Short mmCIF file of C-alpha atoms and ligand atoms in Angstrom, two decimals:
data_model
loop_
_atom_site.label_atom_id
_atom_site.label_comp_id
_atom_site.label_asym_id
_atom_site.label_seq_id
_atom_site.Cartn_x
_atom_site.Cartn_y
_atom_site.Cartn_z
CA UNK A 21 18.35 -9.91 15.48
CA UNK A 22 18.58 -12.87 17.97
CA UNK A 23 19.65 -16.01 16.34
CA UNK A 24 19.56 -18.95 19.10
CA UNK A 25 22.14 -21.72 18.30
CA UNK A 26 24.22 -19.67 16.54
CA UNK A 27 28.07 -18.08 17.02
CA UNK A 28 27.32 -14.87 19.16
CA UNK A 29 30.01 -12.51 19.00
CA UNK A 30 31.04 -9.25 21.79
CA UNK A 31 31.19 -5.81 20.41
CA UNK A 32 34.97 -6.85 19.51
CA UNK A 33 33.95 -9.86 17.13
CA UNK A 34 35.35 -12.39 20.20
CA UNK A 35 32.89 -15.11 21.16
CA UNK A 36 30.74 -14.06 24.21
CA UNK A 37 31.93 -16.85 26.99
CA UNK A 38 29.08 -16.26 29.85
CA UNK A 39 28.00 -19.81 29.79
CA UNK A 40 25.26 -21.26 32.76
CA UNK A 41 24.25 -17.02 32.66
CA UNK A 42 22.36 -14.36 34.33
CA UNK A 43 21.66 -11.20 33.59
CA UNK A 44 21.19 -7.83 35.90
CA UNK A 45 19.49 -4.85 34.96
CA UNK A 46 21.46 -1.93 36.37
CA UNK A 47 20.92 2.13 36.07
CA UNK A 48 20.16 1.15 32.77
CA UNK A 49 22.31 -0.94 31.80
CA UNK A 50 22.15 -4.68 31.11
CA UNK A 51 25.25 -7.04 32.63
CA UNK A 52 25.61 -10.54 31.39
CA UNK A 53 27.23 -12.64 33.96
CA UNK A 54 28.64 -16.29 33.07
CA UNK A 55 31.06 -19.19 32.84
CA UNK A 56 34.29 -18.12 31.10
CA UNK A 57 34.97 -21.61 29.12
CA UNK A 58 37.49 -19.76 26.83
CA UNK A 59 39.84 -23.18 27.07
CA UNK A 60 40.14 -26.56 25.51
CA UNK A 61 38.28 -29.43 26.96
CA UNK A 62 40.59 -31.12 29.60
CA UNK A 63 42.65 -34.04 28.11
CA UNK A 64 42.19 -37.13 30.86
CA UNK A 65 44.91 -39.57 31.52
CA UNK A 66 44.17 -42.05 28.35
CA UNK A 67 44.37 -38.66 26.21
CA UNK A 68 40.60 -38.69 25.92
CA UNK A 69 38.80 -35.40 25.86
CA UNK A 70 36.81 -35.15 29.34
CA UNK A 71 33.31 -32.79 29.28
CA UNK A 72 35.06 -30.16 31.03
CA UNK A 73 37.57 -26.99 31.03
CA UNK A 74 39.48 -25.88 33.89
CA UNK A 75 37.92 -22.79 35.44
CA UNK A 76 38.74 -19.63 34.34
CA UNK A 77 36.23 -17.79 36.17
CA UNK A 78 32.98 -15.02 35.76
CA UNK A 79 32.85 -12.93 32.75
CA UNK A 80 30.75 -10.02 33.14
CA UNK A 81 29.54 -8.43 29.69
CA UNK A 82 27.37 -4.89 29.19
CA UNK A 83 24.76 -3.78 26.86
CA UNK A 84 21.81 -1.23 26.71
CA UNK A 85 20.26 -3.32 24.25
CA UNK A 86 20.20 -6.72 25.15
CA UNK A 87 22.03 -7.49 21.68
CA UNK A 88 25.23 -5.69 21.56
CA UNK A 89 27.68 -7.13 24.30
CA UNK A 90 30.87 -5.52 25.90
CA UNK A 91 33.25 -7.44 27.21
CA UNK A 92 34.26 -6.59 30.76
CA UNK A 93 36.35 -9.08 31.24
CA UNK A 94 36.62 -11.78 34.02
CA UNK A 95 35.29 -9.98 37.46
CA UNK A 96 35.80 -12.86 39.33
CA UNK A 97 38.93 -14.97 38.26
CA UNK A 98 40.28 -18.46 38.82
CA UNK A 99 42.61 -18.41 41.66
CA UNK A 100 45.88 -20.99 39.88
CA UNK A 101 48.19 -20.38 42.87
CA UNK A 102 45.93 -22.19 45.59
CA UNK A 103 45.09 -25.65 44.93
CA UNK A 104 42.41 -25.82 47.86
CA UNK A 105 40.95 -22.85 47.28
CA UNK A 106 36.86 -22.91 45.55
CA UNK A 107 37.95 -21.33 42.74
CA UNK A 108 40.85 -23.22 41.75
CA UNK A 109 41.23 -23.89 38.02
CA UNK A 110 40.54 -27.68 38.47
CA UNK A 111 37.27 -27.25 40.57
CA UNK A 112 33.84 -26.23 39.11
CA UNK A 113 32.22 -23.36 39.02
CA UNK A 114 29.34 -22.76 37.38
CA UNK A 115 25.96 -20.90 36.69
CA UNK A 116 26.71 -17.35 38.30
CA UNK A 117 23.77 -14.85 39.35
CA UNK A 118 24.50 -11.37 40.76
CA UNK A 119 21.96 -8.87 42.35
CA UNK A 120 21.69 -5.56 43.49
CA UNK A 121 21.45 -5.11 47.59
CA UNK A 122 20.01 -1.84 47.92
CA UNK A 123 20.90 -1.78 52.01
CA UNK A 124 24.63 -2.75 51.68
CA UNK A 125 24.49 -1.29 48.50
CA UNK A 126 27.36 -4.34 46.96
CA UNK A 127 26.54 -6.42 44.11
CA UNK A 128 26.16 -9.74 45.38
CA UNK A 129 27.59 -12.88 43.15
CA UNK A 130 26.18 -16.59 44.35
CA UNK A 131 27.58 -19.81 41.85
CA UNK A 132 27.26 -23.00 42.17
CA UNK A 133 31.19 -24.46 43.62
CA UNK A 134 31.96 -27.81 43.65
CA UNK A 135 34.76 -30.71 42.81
CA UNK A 136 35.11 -31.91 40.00
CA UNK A 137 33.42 -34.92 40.79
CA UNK A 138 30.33 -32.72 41.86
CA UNK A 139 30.79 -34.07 45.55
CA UNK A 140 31.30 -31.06 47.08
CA UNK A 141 28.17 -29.28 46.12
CA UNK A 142 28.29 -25.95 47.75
CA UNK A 143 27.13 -22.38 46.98
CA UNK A 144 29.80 -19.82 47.06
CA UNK A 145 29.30 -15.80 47.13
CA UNK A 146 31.62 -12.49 46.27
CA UNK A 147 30.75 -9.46 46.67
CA UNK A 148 31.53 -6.03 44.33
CA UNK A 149 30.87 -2.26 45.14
CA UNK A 150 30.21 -1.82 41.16
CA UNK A 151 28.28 -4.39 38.68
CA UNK A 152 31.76 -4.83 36.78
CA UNK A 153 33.60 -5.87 39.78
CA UNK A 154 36.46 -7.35 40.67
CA UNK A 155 34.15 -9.11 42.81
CA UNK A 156 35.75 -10.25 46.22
CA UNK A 157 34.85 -13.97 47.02
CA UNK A 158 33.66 -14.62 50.63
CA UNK A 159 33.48 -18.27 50.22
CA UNK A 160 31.34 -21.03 49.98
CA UNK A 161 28.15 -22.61 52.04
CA UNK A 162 26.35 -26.01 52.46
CA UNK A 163 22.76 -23.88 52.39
CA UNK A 164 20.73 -24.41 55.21
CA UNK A 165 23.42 -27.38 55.73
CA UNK A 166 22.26 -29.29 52.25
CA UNK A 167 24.28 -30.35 49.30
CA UNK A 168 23.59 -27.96 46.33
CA UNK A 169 24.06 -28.22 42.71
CA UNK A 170 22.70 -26.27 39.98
CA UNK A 171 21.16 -23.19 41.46
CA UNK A 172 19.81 -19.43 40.90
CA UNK A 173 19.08 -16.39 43.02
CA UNK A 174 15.80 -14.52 42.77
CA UNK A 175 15.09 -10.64 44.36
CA UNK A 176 11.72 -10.35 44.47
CA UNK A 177 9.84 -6.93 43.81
CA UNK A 178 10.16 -6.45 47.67
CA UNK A 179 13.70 -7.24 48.00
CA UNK A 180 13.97 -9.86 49.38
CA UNK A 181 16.00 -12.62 48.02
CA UNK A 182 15.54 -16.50 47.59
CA UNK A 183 18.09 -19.42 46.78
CA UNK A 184 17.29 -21.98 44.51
CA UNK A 185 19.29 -24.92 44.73
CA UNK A 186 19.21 -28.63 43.42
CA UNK A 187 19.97 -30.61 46.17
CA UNK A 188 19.28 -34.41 47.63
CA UNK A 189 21.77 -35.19 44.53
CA UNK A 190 19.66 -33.40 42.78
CA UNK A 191 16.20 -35.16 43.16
CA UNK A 192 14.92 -32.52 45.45
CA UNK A 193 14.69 -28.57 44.60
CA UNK A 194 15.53 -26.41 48.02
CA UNK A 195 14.68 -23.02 48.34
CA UNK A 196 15.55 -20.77 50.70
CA UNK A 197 15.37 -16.92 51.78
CA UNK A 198 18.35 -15.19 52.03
CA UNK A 199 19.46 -12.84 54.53
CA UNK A 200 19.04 -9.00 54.11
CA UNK A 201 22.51 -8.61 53.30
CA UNK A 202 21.93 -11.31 50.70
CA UNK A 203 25.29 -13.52 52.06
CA UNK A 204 23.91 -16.56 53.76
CA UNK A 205 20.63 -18.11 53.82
CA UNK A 206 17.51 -17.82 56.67
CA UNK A 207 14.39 -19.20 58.00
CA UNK A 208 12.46 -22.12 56.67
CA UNK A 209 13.36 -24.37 53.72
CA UNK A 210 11.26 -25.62 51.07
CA UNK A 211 11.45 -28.78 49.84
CA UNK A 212 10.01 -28.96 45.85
CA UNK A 213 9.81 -31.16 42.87
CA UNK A 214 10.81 -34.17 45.05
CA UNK A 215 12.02 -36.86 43.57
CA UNK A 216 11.66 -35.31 39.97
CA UNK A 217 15.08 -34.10 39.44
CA UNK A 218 15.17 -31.01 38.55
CA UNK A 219 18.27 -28.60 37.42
CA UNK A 220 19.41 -25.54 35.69
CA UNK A 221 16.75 -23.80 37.84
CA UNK A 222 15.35 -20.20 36.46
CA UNK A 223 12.93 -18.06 38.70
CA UNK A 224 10.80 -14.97 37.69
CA UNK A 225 7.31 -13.33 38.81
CA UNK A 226 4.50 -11.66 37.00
CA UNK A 227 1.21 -10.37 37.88
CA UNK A 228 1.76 -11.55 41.35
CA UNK A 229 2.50 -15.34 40.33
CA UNK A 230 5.94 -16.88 40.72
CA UNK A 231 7.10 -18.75 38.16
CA UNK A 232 10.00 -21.56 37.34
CA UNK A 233 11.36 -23.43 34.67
CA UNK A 234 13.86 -26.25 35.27
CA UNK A 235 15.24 -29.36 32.96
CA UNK A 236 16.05 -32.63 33.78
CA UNK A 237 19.61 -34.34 34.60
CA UNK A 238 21.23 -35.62 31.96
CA UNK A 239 24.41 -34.09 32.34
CA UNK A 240 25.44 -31.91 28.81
CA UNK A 241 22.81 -33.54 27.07
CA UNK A 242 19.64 -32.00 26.37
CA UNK A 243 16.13 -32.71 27.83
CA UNK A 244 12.74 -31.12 28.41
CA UNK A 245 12.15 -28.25 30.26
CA UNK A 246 9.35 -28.20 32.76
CA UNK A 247 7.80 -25.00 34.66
CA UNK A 248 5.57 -24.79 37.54
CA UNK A 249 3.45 -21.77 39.09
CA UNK A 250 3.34 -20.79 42.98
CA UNK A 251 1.57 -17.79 45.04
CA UNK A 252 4.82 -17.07 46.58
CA UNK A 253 8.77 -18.38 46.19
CA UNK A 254 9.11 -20.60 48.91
CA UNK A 255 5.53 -22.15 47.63
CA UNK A 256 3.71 -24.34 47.17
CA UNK A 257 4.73 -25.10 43.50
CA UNK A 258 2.43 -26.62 41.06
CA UNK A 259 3.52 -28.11 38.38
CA UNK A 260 2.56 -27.62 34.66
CA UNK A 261 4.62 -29.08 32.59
CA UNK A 262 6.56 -28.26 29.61
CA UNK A 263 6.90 -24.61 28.32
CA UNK A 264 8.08 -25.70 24.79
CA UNK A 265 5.91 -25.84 21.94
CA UNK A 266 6.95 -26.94 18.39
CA UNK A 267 10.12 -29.29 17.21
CA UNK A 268 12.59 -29.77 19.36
CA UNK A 269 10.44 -29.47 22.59
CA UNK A 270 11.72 -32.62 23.81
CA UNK A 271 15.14 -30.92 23.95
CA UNK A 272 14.53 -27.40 24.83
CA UNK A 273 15.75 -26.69 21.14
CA UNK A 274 18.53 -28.61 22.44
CA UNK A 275 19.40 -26.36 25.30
CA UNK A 276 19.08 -25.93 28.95
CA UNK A 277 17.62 -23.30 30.82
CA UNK A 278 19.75 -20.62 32.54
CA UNK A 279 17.84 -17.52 33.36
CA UNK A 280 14.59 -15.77 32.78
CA UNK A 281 15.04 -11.90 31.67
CA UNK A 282 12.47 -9.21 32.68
CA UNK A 283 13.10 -6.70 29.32
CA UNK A 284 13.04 -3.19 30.96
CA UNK A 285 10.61 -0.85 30.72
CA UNK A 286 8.14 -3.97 29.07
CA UNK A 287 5.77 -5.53 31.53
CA UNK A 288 5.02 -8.96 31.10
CA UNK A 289 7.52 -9.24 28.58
CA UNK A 290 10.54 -12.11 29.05
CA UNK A 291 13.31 -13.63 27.76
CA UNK A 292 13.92 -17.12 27.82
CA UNK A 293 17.92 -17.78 28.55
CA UNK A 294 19.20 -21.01 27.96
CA UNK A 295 22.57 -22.51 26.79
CA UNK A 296 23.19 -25.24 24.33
CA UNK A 297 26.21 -27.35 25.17
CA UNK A 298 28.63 -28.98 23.38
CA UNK A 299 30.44 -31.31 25.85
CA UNK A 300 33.33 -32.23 23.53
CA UNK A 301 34.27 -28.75 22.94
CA UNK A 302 32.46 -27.17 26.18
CA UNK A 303 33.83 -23.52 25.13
CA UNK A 304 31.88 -23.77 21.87
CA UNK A 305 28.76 -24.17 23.49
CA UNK A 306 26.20 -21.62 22.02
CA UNK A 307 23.30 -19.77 23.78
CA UNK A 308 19.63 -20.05 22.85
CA UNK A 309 17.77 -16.85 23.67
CA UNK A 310 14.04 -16.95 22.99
CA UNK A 311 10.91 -14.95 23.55
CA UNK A 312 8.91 -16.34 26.89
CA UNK A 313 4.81 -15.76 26.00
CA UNK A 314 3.02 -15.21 29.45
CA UNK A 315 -0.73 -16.11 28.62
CA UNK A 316 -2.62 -15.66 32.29
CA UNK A 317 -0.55 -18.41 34.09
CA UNK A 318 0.70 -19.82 30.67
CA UNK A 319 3.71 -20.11 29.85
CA UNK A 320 5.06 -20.66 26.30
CA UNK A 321 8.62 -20.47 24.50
CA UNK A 322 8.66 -21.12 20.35
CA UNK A 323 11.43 -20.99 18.63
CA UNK A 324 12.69 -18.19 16.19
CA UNK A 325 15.34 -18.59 13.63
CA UNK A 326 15.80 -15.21 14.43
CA UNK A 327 13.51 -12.51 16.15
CA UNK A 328 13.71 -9.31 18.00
CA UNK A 329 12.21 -7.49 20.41
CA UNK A 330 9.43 -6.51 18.56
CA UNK A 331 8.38 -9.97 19.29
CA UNK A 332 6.78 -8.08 22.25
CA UNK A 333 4.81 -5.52 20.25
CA UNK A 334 1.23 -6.13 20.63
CA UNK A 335 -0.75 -7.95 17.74
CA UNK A 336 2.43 -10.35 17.13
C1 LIG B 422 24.15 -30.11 34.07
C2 LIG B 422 24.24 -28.78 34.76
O1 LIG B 422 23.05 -28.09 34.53
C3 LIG B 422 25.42 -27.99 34.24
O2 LIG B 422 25.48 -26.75 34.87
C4 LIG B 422 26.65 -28.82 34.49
O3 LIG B 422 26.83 -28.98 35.87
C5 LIG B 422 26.52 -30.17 33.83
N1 LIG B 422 25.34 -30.83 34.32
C6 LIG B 422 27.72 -31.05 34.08
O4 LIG B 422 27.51 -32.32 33.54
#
């Protein structure tokens, strides 16, 4: 069974560390891609405990089941020996999504990079021939010359491929197509949610509707989600308001969104993908999985102590 909130463990009894995640569906196989926080908090100068860990890179995880996870290991690591470099162990980098490009046929990695101040808010990508990687890191982008924070990537049924980005310091949601080889961004931007602050972005379609769920900003802490509809990704996006029913909907269940999961093989049925932080011990953060309900252009998420994916089964 699921159990959101509490101690998930890989098919070797270690924590699963794929924090900020996102999940590809592969030749059937599922891979779990996420922040590796496997590391203490970072002590600050008056021996405090700041609300972060040094990078340590992606961890990729496997599973046919959506339940059981394999550790992979870290496909794209921290690089210690190069103090400018994105990935350097006292940057951030967070909230990793990899697709599939069926032309170039490469995996395709896109985070969210920045300084540890969050000033430098840019979008990096790497690149892998296989799902497990290494992945190769090509670098990182101001897209379509704006600052980006939180962010996602979405392939639509057509392939083609959209970035989601917080940006404007995170009042303003920008998305953007990206190019065929799914590397850099192209063509017009939209410009959503201004001035609501949106982040922790999550993007998925059904029955020819687009759909996205976002929280607020209030750094580790929790807040309410909020989702919006639109007849196509760039938009226009309408939104309408908060997914969560139940206790704890002001909070998300005291998580942030991360990802939206199509199950295989089970149209119309989604998981919900959201993490629940714990700043002063970031690495013991947990992850809060939960059924999504589509209902026409409804969208609901209730919690479950524990469920499974029967939840899907008709007449539940
Ligand atoms: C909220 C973001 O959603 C997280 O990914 C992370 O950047 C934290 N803020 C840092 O405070």
């Amino acid at each position: 069974m699921f159990k959101p909130g509490t101690l998930w463990n890989d098919t070797d009894g270690r924590p699963i560390q794929a924090h900020g995640g996102g999940v590809l569906f592969d030749r059937g196989t599922y891979y779990w891609f996420g922040e590796n926080k496997d590391a203490p908090n970072v002590v600050g100068v008056d021996g405090a405990f700041l609300a972060r860990v040094d990078v340590r890179g992606v961890s990729c995880y496997s599973s046919q089941d959506l339940l059981h996870w394999k550790n992979e290991g870290i496909v794209l690591p921290a690089v210690p020996d190069d103090p400018a470099h994105d990935l350097h162990p006292s940057r951030v980098a967070e909230r990793p999504k990899v697709i599939y490009n069926a032309r170039t046929k490469q995996y395709v990695l896109w985070l969210h990079i920045d300084s540890p101040d969050y000033t430098y808010a840019r979008t990096g990508r790497a690149v892998s021939d296989t799902p497990t990687g290494p992945y190769r890191y090509v670098g990182s982008i101001a897209p379509a010359g704006a600052d980006s924070r939180d962010m996602t990537v979405f392939q639509d049924t057509d392939g083609a491929a959209y970035l989601f980005f917080s940006s404007d310091w995170n009042k303003t949601t920008r998305i953007v197509r990206l190019t065929d080889d799914y590397l850099d961004t192209t063509g017009p931007v939209t410009e959503a949610f201004a001035g609501s602050s949106r982040e922790a972005p999550a993007v998925w379609t059904h029955e020819g509707r687009y759909y996205f769920i976002g929280s607020g900003c209030t750094g580790w802490a929790a807040n309410a989600a909020e989702y919006a509809v639109a007849p196509a990704p760039l938009g226009p996006w309408e939104v309408r308001g908060n997914p969560c029913v139940g206790p704890g909907t002001e909070t998300t269940f005291g998580a942030q969104s991360t990802f939206v999961l199509p199950v295989a093989g089970r149209p119309g049925a989604f998981v919900f993908l959201a993490d629940r932080w714990n700043a002063d011990d970031l690495q013991a953060s947990r992850y809060v999985w939960l059924p999504l309900e589509m209902d026409g252009e409804k969208v609901t998420v209730r919690w479950w102590d524990e469920w499974d994916l029967s939840a899907f089964d008709d007449g539940r």
